[in-house]
PDB file of C-alpha atoms in Angstrom:
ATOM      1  CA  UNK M  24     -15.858  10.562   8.367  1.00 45.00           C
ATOM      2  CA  UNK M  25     -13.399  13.656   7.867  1.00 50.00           C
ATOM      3  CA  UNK M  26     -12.197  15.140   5.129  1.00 52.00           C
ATOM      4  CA  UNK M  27      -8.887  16.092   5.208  1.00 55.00           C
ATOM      5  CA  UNK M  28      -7.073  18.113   2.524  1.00 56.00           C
ATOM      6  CA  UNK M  29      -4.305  16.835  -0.085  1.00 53.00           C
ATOM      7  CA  UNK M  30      -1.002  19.144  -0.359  1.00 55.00           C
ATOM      8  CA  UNK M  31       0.427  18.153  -3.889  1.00 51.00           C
ATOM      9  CA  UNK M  32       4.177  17.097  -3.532  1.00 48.00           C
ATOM     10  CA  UNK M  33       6.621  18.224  -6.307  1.00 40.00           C
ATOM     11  CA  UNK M  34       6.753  16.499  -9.350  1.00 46.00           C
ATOM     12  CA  UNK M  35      10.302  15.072  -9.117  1.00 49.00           C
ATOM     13  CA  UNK M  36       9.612  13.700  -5.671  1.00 52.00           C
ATOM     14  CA  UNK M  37       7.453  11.141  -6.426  1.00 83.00           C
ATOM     15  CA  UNK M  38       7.352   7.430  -5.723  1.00 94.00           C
ATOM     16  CA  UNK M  39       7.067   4.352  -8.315  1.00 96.00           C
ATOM     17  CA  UNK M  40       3.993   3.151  -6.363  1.00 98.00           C
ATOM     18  CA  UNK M  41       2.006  -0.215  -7.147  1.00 99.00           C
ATOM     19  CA  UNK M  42      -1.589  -0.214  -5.707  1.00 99.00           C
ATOM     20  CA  UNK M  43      -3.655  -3.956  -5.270  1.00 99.00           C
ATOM     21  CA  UNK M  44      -6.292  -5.556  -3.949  1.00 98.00           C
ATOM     22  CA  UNK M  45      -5.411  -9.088  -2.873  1.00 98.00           C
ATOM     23  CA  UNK M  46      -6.912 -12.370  -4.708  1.00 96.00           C
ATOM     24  CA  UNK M  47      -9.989 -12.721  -2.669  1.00 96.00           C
ATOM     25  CA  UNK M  48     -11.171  -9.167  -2.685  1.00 94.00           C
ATOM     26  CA  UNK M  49     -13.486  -7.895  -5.746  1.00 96.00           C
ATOM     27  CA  UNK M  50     -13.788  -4.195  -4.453  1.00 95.00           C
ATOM     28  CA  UNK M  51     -12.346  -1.511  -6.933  1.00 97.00           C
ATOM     29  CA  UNK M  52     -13.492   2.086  -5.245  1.00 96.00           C
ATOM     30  CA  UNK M  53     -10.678   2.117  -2.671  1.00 96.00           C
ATOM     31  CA  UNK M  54      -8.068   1.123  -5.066  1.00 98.00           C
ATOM     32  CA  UNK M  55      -9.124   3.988  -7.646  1.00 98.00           C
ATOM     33  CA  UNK M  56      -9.739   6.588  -4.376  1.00 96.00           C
ATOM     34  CA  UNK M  57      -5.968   5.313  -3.057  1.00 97.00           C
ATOM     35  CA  UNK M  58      -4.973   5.755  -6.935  1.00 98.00           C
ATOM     36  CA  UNK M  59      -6.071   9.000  -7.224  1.00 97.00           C
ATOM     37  CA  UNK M  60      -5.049  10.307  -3.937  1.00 96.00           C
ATOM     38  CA  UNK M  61      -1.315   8.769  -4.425  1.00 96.00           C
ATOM     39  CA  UNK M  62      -1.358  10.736  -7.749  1.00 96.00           C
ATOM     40  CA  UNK M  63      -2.308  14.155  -6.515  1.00 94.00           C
ATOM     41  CA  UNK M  64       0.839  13.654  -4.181  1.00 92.00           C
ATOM     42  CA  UNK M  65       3.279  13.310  -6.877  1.00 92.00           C
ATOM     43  CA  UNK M  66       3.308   9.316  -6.983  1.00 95.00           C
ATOM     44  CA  UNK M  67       4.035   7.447 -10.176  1.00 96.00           C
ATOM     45  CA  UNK M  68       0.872   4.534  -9.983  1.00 98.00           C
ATOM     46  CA  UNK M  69       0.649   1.164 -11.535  1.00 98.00           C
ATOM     47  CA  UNK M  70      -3.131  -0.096 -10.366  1.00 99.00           C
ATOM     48  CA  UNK M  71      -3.244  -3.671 -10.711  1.00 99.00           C
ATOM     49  CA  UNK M  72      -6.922  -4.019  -9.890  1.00 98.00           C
ATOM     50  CA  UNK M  73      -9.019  -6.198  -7.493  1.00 98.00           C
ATOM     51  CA  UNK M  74      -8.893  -9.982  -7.410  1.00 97.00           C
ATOM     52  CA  UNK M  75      -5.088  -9.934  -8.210  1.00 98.00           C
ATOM     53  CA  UNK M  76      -3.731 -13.817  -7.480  1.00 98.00           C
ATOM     54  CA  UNK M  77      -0.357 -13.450  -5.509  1.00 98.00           C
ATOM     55  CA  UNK M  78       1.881 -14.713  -8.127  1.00 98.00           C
ATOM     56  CA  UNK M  79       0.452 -11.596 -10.117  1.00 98.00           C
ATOM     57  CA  UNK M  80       1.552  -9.272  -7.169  1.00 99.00           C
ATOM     58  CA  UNK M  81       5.021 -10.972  -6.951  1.00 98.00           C
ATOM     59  CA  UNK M  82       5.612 -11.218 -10.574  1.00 98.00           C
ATOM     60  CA  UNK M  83       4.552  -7.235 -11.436  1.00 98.00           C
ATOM     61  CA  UNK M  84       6.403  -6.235  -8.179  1.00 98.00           C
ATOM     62  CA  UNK M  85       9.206  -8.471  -9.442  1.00 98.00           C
ATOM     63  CA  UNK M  86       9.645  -6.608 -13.072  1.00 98.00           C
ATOM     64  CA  UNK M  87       8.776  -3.027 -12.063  1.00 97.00           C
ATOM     65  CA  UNK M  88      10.621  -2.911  -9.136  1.00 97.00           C
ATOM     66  CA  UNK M  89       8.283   0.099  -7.355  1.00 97.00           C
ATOM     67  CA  UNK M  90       9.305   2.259  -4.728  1.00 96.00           C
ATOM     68  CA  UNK M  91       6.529   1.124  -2.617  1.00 98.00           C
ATOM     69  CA  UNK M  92       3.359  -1.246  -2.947  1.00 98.00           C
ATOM     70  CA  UNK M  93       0.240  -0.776  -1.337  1.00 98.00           C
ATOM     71  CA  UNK M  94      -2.641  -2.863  -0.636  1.00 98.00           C
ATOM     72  CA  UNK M  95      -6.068  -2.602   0.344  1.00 97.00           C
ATOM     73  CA  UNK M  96      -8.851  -4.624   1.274  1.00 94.00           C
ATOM     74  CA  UNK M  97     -12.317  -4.440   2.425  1.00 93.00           C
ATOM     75  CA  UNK M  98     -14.069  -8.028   2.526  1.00 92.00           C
ATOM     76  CA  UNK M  99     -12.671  -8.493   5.586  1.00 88.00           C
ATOM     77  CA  UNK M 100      -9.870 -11.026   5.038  1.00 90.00           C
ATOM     78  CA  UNK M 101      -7.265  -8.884   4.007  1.00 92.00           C
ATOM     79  CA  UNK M 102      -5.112 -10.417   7.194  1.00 93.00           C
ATOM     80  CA  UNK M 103      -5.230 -13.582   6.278  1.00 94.00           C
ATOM     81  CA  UNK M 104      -4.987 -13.038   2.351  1.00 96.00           C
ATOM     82  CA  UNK M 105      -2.124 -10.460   3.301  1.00 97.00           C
ATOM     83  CA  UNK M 106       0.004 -12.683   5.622  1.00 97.00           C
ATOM     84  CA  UNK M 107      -0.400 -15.567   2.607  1.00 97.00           C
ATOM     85  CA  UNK M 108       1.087 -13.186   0.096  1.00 98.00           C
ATOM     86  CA  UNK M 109       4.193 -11.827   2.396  1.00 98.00           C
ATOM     87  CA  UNK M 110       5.201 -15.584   2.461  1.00 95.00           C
ATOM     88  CA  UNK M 111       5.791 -15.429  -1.034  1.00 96.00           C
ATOM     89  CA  UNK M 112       6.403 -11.950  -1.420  1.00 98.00           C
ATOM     90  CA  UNK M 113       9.343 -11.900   0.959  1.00 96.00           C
ATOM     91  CA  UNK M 114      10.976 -14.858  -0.407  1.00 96.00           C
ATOM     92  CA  UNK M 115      11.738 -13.026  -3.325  1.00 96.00           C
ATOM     93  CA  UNK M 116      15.498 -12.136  -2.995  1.00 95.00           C
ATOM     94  CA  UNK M 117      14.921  -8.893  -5.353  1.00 96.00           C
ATOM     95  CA  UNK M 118      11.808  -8.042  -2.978  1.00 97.00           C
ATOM     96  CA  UNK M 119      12.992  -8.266   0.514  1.00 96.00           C
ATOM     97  CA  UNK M 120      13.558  -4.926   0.976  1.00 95.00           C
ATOM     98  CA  UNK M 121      10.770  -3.622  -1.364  1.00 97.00           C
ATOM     99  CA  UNK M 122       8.379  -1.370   1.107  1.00 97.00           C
ATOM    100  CA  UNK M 123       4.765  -3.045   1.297  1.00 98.00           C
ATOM    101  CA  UNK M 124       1.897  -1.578   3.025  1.00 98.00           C
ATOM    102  CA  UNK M 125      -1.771  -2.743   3.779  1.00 97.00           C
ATOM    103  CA  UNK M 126      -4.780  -1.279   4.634  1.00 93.00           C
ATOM    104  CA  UNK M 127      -8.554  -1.392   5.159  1.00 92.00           C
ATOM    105  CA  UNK M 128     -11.282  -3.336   6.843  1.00 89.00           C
ATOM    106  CA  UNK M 129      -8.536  -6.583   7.501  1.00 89.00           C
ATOM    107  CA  UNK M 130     -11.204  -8.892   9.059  1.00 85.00           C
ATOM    108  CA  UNK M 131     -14.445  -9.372  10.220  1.00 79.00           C
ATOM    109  CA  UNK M 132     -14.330  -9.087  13.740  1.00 78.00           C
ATOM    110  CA  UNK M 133     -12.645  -5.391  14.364  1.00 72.00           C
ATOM    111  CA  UNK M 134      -9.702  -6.979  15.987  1.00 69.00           C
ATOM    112  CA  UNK M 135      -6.010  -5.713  15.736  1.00 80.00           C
ATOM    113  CA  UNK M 136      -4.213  -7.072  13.053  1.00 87.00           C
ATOM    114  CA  UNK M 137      -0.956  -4.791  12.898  1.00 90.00           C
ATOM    115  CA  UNK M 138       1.345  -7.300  14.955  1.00 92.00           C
ATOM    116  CA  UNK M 139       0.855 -10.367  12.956  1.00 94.00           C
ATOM    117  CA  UNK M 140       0.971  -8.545   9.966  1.00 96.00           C
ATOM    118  CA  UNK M 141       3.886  -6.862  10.417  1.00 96.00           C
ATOM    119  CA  UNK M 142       5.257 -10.015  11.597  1.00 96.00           C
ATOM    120  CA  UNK M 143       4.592 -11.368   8.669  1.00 97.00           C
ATOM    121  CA  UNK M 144       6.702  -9.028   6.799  1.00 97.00           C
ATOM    122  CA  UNK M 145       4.341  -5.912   5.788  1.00 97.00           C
ATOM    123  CA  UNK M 146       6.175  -2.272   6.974  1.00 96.00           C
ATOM    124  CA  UNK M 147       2.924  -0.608   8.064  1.00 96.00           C
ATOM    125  CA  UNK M 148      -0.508  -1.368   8.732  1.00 95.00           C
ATOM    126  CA  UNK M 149      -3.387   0.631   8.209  1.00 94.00           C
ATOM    127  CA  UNK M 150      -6.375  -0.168   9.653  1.00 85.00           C
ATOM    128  CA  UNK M 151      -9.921   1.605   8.297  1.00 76.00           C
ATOM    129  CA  UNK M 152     -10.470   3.801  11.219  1.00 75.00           C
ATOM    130  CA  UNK M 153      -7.090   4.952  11.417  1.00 75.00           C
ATOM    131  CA  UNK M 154      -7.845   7.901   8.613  1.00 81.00           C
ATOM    132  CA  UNK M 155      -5.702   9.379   5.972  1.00 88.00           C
ATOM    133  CA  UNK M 156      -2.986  10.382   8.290  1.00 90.00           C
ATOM    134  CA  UNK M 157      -0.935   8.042   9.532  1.00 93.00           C
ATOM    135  CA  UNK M 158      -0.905   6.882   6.011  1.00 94.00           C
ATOM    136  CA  UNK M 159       0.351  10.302   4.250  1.00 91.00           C
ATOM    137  CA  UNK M 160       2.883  10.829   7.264  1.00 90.00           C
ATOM    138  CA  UNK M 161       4.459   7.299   5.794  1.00 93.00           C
ATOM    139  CA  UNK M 162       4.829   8.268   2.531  1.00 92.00           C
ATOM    140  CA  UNK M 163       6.547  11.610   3.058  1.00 88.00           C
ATOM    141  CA  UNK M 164       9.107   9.677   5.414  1.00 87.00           C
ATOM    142  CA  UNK M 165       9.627   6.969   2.570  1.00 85.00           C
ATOM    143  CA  UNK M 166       9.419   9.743   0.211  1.00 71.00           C
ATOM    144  CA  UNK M 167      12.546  11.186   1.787  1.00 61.00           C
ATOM    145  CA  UNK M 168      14.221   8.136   2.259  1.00 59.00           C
ATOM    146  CA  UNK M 169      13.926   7.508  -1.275  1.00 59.00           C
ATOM    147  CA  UNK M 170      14.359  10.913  -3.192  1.00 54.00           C
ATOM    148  CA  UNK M 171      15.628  13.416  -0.150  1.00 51.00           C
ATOM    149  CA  UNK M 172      12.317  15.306  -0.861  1.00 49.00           C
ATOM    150  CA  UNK M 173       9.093  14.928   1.234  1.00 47.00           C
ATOM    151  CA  UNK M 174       5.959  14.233  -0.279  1.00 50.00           C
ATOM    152  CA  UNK M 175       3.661  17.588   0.555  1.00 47.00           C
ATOM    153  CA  UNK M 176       6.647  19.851   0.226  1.00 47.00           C
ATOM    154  CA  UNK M 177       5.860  22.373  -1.927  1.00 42.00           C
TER     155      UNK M 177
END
């Protein structure tokens, strides 16, 4: 485990973000810790909470239209929970181009899951031993995307 320090973006370059755990997943620490963290880098957060059924996810994504979602799981089927959801998800006219991320401990073998999840629709994949990284360096490219202004800066 590493610790790795936070740089706080500026206020107005923040993201509308929706955090989730998927139905099958009762764990709540990682979506407060991903809360939090999102937070101290300027992000807007809705937390919809472990357990959430996909028609919750689609429906909440549906009305609040967020900048990005993000979704994390750690009983081990977030793959095939994940890849369930993006079939709805995605056939969502107003969602298609929404940004939706996973992350965690995606199944219960340690296998790569990034190529059929992507497949499947999500536009990154962050598996639990991949740190805080490769995670932050997404949001300050989305962040600029969206806003002009990179998470961090400031």
């Amino acid at each position: 485990m590493s610790i790795e320090a936070v740089q706080p973006a500026l206020p107005d370059a923040g993201l509308d973000v929706i955090v989730t755990g998927l139905s099958s997943d009762a764990h709540t620490w990682n979506l407060v810790y991903l809360e939090l963290l999102l937070e101290e880098l300027g992000c807007r957060v809705t937390n919809l909470g472990a357990c959430v059924p996909d028609a919750t996810i689609v429906r909440e994504c549906a009305d609040r239209r967020p900048d990005l979602v993000v979704i994390s799981s750690l009983n081990g089927h977030g793959c095939q929970d994940g890849v369930r959801l993006m079939d709805t998800f995605r056939a969502h006219s107003e969602l298609v181009t929404t940004p939706v991320v996973i992350g965690g401990k995606l199944d219960v073998v340690g296998g790569s899951n990034a190529a059929r999840l992507l497949e499947a629709g999500f536009d990154a994949v962050f598996e639990d031993s991949g740190g805080l990284t490769p995670f932050r360096t997404f949001l300050r490219t989305l962040s600029v995307r969206t806003s002009g202004v990179p998470l961090g800066a400031g």
